[in-house]
Amino acid sequence: MDDTHSVEEIIERLRPLAHPNALEGMARFGIATENALGVSMPDLRAMGKSLGCNHALALELWRTSLRETRILASLVADPQQMTEELMESWARDFADWEVCDQCCINLFGKTPFARHFAVKWSGAEPEFVKRAGFVLMARIATTDKRADDASFEPFFTLITRESTDRRNYVRKAVNWALRQIGKRNRALNERAVVVARTLVESEDKTARWIGSDALRELTSEAVLARLKN
């Protein structure tokens, strides 16, 4: 590990940035605060940028188990050095949606295994591992410019299959994935609208919510105008 950065030093740099009074608000939004200092995301991103890519440091930061060190780990880890085993291990540690989403967006989505785990984790039992699968779908839809439309068809199947999971952070992620895929281009918008309409007709309350909420955005004037242009 780079001798210029130790986990202890980083935690000492984090403490003056902490806002303990923010923890109560974080808890209300479903963020686990038992192991949190209350450092804001802009401050964490700035620190991650200052640390640069340092995979060995990321491994140590993750093991520290603080909210802040785990988010930093996702910012400084090298995506090309992440293994399937390591991603599985980190995913099992997810205790809330925030660290889950930050890992998927900052790190997991940049690895060669992003699509593999989007599919695999979509059927997982733990709430935040399953959420990670759909967050990865949303990220791929947003950032993978080379993916062809056909490559998203398996995601529609999984979205439909898992649309009856009533757990809050799963259903929101399923909804997110459907909306992001449907905002990628006009053809995928039309396909996503078909899926959403099918969910609206479901006998399941959660599926109906996912479909109607997605439909509202996917057929909005703002989205359709952007896709047309």
mmCIF file of C-alpha atoms in Angstrom:
data_model
loop_
_atom_site.group_PDB
_atom_site.id
_atom_site.type_symbol
_atom_site.label_atom_id
_atom_site.label_comp_id
_atom_site.label_asym_id
_atom_site.label_seq_id
_atom_site.Cartn_x
_atom_site.Cartn_y
_atom_site.Cartn_z
ATOM 1 C CA MET A 1 0.000 0.000 0.000
ATOM 2 C CA ASP A 2 1.136 3.526 -0.729
ATOM 3 C CA ASP A 3 2.945 4.713 2.422
ATOM 4 C CA THR A 4 1.721 8.262 1.919
ATOM 5 C CA HIS A 5 -1.823 7.229 2.775
ATOM 6 C CA SER A 6 -2.857 5.187 5.778
ATOM 7 C CA VAL A 7 -6.406 4.422 6.813
ATOM 8 C CA GLU A 8 -5.754 6.028 10.191
ATOM 9 C CA GLU A 9 -4.564 9.242 8.545
ATOM 10 C CA ILE A 10 -7.585 9.301 6.259
ATOM 11 C CA ILE A 11 -10.005 8.859 9.163
ATOM 12 C CA GLU A 12 -8.313 11.738 10.955
ATOM 13 C CA ARG A 13 -8.804 13.846 7.820
ATOM 14 C CA LEU A 14 -12.459 12.838 7.740
ATOM 15 C CA ARG A 15 -13.280 13.759 11.345
ATOM 16 C CA PRO A 16 -13.164 17.568 10.888
ATOM 17 C CA LEU A 17 -15.477 17.162 7.891
ATOM 18 C CA ALA A 18 -18.051 15.192 9.879
ATOM 19 C CA HIS A 19 -21.485 16.614 10.625
ATOM 20 C CA PRO A 20 -22.849 14.472 13.475
ATOM 21 C CA ASN A 21 -26.095 16.446 13.387
ATOM 22 C CA ALA A 22 -26.621 15.139 9.836
ATOM 23 C CA LEU A 23 -26.808 11.539 11.010
ATOM 24 C CA GLU A 24 -30.418 11.804 12.116
ATOM 25 C CA GLY A 25 -31.450 13.064 8.699
ATOM 26 C CA MET A 26 -29.430 10.333 6.997
ATOM 27 C CA ALA A 27 -31.189 7.712 9.109
ATOM 28 C CA ARG A 28 -34.569 9.063 8.009
ATOM 29 C CA PHE A 29 -33.519 8.436 4.408
ATOM 30 C CA GLY A 30 -32.612 4.825 5.134
ATOM 31 C CA ILE A 31 -28.850 5.248 5.465
ATOM 32 C CA ALA A 32 -27.193 3.093 8.134
ATOM 33 C CA THR A 33 -25.633 5.469 10.664
ATOM 34 C CA GLU A 34 -24.292 3.043 13.289
ATOM 35 C CA ASN A 35 -20.866 3.238 11.632
ATOM 36 C CA ALA A 36 -20.986 6.707 10.102
ATOM 37 C CA LEU A 37 -19.364 10.073 10.770
ATOM 38 C CA GLY A 38 -21.743 12.221 8.745
ATOM 39 C CA VAL A 39 -19.364 13.441 6.020
ATOM 40 C CA SER A 40 -21.146 14.819 2.941
ATOM 41 C CA MET A 41 -20.847 13.196 -0.473
ATOM 42 C CA PRO A 42 -19.190 16.301 -2.046
ATOM 43 C CA ASP A 43 -16.486 16.138 0.628
ATOM 44 C CA LEU A 44 -16.040 12.397 0.110
ATOM 45 C CA ARG A 45 -15.760 12.857 -3.647
ATOM 46 C CA ALA A 46 -13.182 15.617 -3.193
ATOM 47 C CA MET A 47 -11.134 13.411 -0.880
ATOM 48 C CA GLY A 48 -11.420 10.468 -3.254
ATOM 49 C CA LYS A 49 -10.105 12.643 -6.067
ATOM 50 C CA SER A 50 -7.183 13.791 -3.922
ATOM 51 C CA LEU A 51 -6.270 10.198 -3.037
ATOM 52 C CA GLY A 52 -6.331 9.024 -6.639
ATOM 53 C CA CYS A 53 -6.521 5.407 -7.771
ATOM 54 C CA ASN A 54 -5.032 3.180 -5.071
ATOM 55 C CA HIS A 55 -6.406 -0.341 -5.030
ATOM 56 C CA ALA A 56 -4.460 -1.571 -2.016
ATOM 57 C CA LEU A 57 -5.684 1.397 -0.017
ATOM 58 C CA ALA A 58 -9.250 0.699 -1.176
ATOM 59 C CA LEU A 59 -9.078 -2.812 0.259
ATOM 60 C CA GLU A 60 -7.986 -1.432 3.628
ATOM 61 C CA LEU A 61 -10.612 1.295 3.564
ATOM 62 C CA TRP A 62 -13.368 -1.233 2.912
ATOM 63 C CA ARG A 63 -12.274 -3.428 5.804
ATOM 64 C CA THR A 64 -12.606 -0.454 8.161
ATOM 65 C CA SER A 65 -16.416 -0.715 7.864
ATOM 66 C CA LEU A 66 -17.213 2.998 8.218
ATOM 67 C CA ARG A 67 -19.758 4.430 5.788
ATOM 68 C CA GLU A 68 -17.221 7.030 4.745
ATOM 69 C CA THR A 69 -14.285 4.653 4.264
ATOM 70 C CA ARG A 70 -16.402 2.259 2.227
ATOM 71 C CA ILE A 71 -17.602 5.010 -0.067
ATOM 72 C CA LEU A 72 -14.000 6.195 -0.412
ATOM 73 C CA ALA A 73 -12.992 2.620 -1.229
ATOM 74 C CA SER A 74 -15.441 2.663 -4.133
ATOM 75 C CA LEU A 75 -13.877 5.905 -5.360
ATOM 76 C CA VAL A 76 -10.205 4.901 -5.210
ATOM 77 C CA ALA A 77 -10.341 1.185 -6.134
ATOM 78 C CA ASP A 78 -9.099 0.153 -9.573
ATOM 79 C CA PRO A 79 -12.009 -1.391 -11.539
ATOM 80 C CA GLN A 80 -9.586 -3.526 -13.534
ATOM 81 C CA GLN A 81 -8.237 -5.115 -10.360
ATOM 82 C CA MET A 82 -11.664 -6.037 -9.011
ATOM 83 C CA THR A 83 -12.350 -9.763 -9.159
ATOM 84 C CA GLU A 84 -15.694 -11.514 -9.163
ATOM 85 C CA GLU A 85 -14.929 -12.893 -5.715
ATOM 86 C CA LEU A 86 -14.109 -9.461 -4.320
ATOM 87 C CA MET A 87 -17.256 -7.921 -5.765
ATOM 88 C CA GLU A 88 -19.342 -10.717 -4.235
ATOM 89 C CA SER A 89 -17.654 -10.127 -0.881
ATOM 90 C CA TRP A 90 -18.230 -6.374 -0.914
ATOM 91 C CA ALA A 91 -21.845 -6.810 -2.011
ATOM 92 C CA ARG A 92 -22.509 -9.082 0.960
ATOM 93 C CA ASP A 93 -21.365 -6.225 3.206
ATOM 94 C CA PHE A 94 -23.966 -3.755 1.900
ATOM 95 C CA ALA A 95 -26.011 -2.468 4.847
ATOM 96 C CA ASP A 96 -27.975 0.278 3.081
ATOM 97 C CA TRP A 97 -28.851 1.666 -0.327
ATOM 98 C CA GLU A 98 -26.266 4.462 -0.260
ATOM 99 C CA VAL A 99 -23.115 2.350 -0.086
ATOM 100 C CA CYS A 100 -24.746 -0.107 -2.507
ATOM 101 C CA ASP A 101 -25.437 2.619 -5.068
ATOM 102 C CA GLN A 102 -22.085 4.344 -4.652
ATOM 103 C CA CYS A 103 -20.237 1.063 -5.189
ATOM 104 C CA CYS A 104 -22.251 0.237 -8.284
ATOM 105 C CA ILE A 105 -21.947 3.702 -9.817
ATOM 106 C CA ASN A 106 -18.354 4.529 -8.854
ATOM 107 C CA LEU A 107 -16.791 1.106 -9.242
ATOM 108 C CA PHE A 108 -18.761 -2.042 -10.084
ATOM 109 C CA GLY A 109 -20.256 -0.533 -13.221
ATOM 110 C CA LYS A 110 -16.740 0.080 -14.579
ATOM 111 C CA THR A 111 -15.577 -3.514 -14.171
ATOM 112 C CA PRO A 112 -15.687 -6.199 -16.881
ATOM 113 C CA PHE A 113 -18.257 -8.022 -14.728
ATOM 114 C CA ALA A 114 -20.934 -5.314 -14.578
ATOM 115 C CA ARG A 115 -23.415 -6.998 -16.893
ATOM 116 C CA HIS A 116 -22.770 -10.441 -15.377
ATOM 117 C CA PHE A 117 -23.629 -9.210 -11.893
ATOM 118 C CA ALA A 118 -26.573 -7.135 -13.094
ATOM 119 C CA VAL A 119 -28.123 -10.423 -14.171
ATOM 120 C CA LYS A 120 -26.883 -12.591 -11.291
ATOM 121 C CA TRP A 121 -27.722 -10.246 -8.443
ATOM 122 C CA SER A 122 -31.181 -9.435 -9.784
ATOM 123 C CA GLY A 123 -32.242 -12.800 -8.404
ATOM 124 C CA ALA A 124 -30.380 -12.576 -5.101
ATOM 125 C CA GLU A 125 -32.205 -12.833 -1.799
ATOM 126 C CA PRO A 126 -30.447 -10.115 0.316
ATOM 127 C CA GLU A 127 -32.220 -6.806 -0.295
ATOM 128 C CA PHE A 128 -29.196 -4.669 -1.097
ATOM 129 C CA VAL A 129 -27.426 -7.312 -3.198
ATOM 130 C CA LYS A 130 -30.592 -7.608 -5.265
ATOM 131 C CA ARG A 131 -30.833 -3.827 -5.463
ATOM 132 C CA ALA A 132 -27.254 -3.754 -6.755
ATOM 133 C CA GLY A 133 -28.265 -5.860 -9.750
ATOM 134 C CA PHE A 134 -30.842 -3.316 -10.855
ATOM 135 C CA VAL A 135 -28.647 -0.310 -10.045
ATOM 136 C CA LEU A 136 -26.063 -1.845 -12.369
ATOM 137 C CA MET A 137 -28.712 -2.136 -15.090
ATOM 138 C CA ALA A 138 -29.523 1.548 -14.666
ATOM 139 C CA ARG A 139 -25.847 2.477 -14.787
ATOM 140 C CA ILE A 140 -25.180 0.387 -17.895
ATOM 141 C CA ALA A 141 -28.130 2.016 -19.631
ATOM 142 C CA THR A 142 -26.748 5.450 -18.806
ATOM 143 C CA THR A 143 -23.053 4.983 -19.507
ATOM 144 C CA ASP A 144 -22.413 2.057 -21.871
ATOM 145 C CA LYS A 145 -22.591 3.895 -25.169
ATOM 146 C CA ARG A 146 -21.470 0.883 -27.200
ATOM 147 C CA ALA A 147 -24.208 -1.504 -26.052
ATOM 148 C CA ASP A 148 -26.788 -2.333 -28.715
ATOM 149 C CA ASP A 149 -30.500 -2.323 -28.037
ATOM 150 C CA ALA A 150 -30.788 -6.116 -28.120
ATOM 151 C CA SER A 151 -28.421 -6.422 -25.158
ATOM 152 C CA PHE A 152 -31.044 -4.792 -22.922
ATOM 153 C CA GLU A 153 -33.748 -7.362 -23.701
ATOM 154 C CA PRO A 154 -32.605 -9.727 -20.900
ATOM 155 C CA PHE A 155 -32.926 -6.802 -18.472
ATOM 156 C CA PHE A 156 -36.575 -6.300 -19.421
ATOM 157 C CA THR A 157 -37.195 -9.966 -18.656
ATOM 158 C CA LEU A 158 -35.580 -9.632 -15.230
ATOM 159 C CA ILE A 159 -37.412 -6.375 -14.473
ATOM 160 C CA THR A 160 -40.707 -8.108 -15.190
ATOM 161 C CA ARG A 161 -39.736 -11.196 -13.199
ATOM 162 C CA GLU A 162 -38.739 -9.246 -10.093
ATOM 163 C CA SER A 163 -41.444 -6.580 -10.242
ATOM 164 C CA THR A 164 -43.407 -8.227 -7.433
ATOM 165 C CA ASP A 165 -40.661 -7.868 -4.801
ATOM 166 C CA ARG A 166 -42.283 -5.524 -2.298
ATOM 167 C CA ARG A 167 -39.120 -4.537 -0.449
ATOM 168 C CA ASN A 168 -38.775 -0.797 -0.771
ATOM 169 C CA TYR A 169 -35.190 -0.582 -1.978
ATOM 170 C CA VAL A 170 -35.657 -3.396 -4.459
ATOM 171 C CA ARG A 171 -38.833 -2.057 -6.072
ATOM 172 C CA LYS A 172 -37.315 1.407 -6.382
ATOM 173 C CA ALA A 173 -34.242 -0.030 -8.102
ATOM 174 C CA VAL A 174 -36.365 -2.130 -10.480
ATOM 175 C CA ASN A 175 -38.272 1.035 -11.344
ATOM 176 C CA TRP A 176 -35.008 2.971 -11.795
ATOM 177 C CA ALA A 177 -33.613 0.367 -14.173
ATOM 178 C CA LEU A 178 -36.762 0.391 -16.309
ATOM 179 C CA ARG A 179 -36.789 4.191 -16.518
ATOM 180 C CA GLN A 180 -33.098 4.513 -17.375
ATOM 181 C CA ILE A 181 -33.247 1.899 -20.117
ATOM 182 C CA GLY A 182 -36.340 3.600 -21.517
ATOM 183 C CA LYS A 183 -34.585 6.956 -21.655
ATOM 184 C CA ARG A 184 -31.623 5.632 -23.643
ATOM 185 C CA ASN A 185 -33.150 6.037 -27.120
ATOM 186 C CA ARG A 186 -36.493 6.038 -28.923
ATOM 187 C CA ALA A 187 -36.536 2.320 -29.699
ATOM 188 C CA LEU A 188 -35.805 1.329 -26.120
ATOM 189 C CA ASN A 189 -38.312 3.894 -24.908
ATOM 190 C CA GLU A 190 -41.022 2.208 -26.935
ATOM 191 C CA ARG A 191 -39.989 -1.202 -25.608
ATOM 192 C CA ALA A 192 -39.851 0.039 -21.988
ATOM 193 C CA VAL A 193 -43.300 1.589 -22.352
ATOM 194 C CA VAL A 194 -44.673 -1.786 -23.456
ATOM 195 C CA VAL A 195 -43.123 -3.412 -20.372
ATOM 196 C CA ALA A 196 -44.457 -0.660 -18.107
ATOM 197 C CA ARG A 197 -47.974 -0.993 -19.526
ATOM 198 C CA THR A 198 -47.837 -4.742 -18.941
ATOM 199 C CA LEU A 199 -46.885 -4.147 -15.308
ATOM 200 C CA VAL A 200 -49.715 -1.659 -14.895
ATOM 201 C CA GLU A 201 -52.109 -4.465 -15.811
ATOM 202 C CA SER A 202 -50.624 -6.826 -13.227
ATOM 203 C CA GLU A 203 -52.631 -8.181 -10.322
ATOM 204 C CA ASP A 204 -49.675 -7.372 -8.063
ATOM 205 C CA LYS A 205 -49.691 -3.989 -6.317
ATOM 206 C CA THR A 206 -45.903 -3.528 -6.441
ATOM 207 C CA ALA A 207 -45.709 -4.351 -10.143
ATOM 208 C CA ARG A 208 -48.500 -1.871 -10.837
ATOM 209 C CA TRP A 209 -46.631 0.860 -8.937
ATOM 210 C CA ILE A 210 -43.381 0.183 -10.808
ATOM 211 C CA GLY A 211 -45.188 0.258 -14.143
ATOM 212 C CA SER A 212 -47.287 3.361 -13.536
ATOM 213 C CA ASP A 213 -44.411 5.375 -12.074
ATOM 214 C CA ALA A 214 -42.104 4.444 -14.946
ATOM 215 C CA LEU A 215 -44.831 5.110 -17.502
ATOM 216 C CA ARG A 216 -45.357 8.604 -16.150
ATOM 217 C CA GLU A 217 -41.738 9.550 -16.873
ATOM 218 C CA LEU A 218 -41.203 7.542 -20.039
ATOM 219 C CA THR A 219 -44.205 9.122 -21.765
ATOM 220 C CA SER A 220 -43.593 12.643 -20.443
ATOM 221 C CA GLU A 221 -43.162 15.513 -22.870
ATOM 222 C CA ALA A 222 -39.678 16.245 -21.533
ATOM 223 C CA VAL A 223 -38.367 12.712 -22.142
ATOM 224 C CA LEU A 224 -40.019 12.335 -25.539
ATOM 225 C CA ALA A 225 -38.703 15.729 -26.684
ATOM 226 C CA ARG A 226 -35.154 14.831 -25.629
ATOM 227 C CA LEU A 227 -35.309 11.489 -27.416
ATOM 228 C CA LYS A 228 -36.685 13.122 -30.551
ATOM 229 C CA ASN A 229 -33.815 15.583 -30.626
#
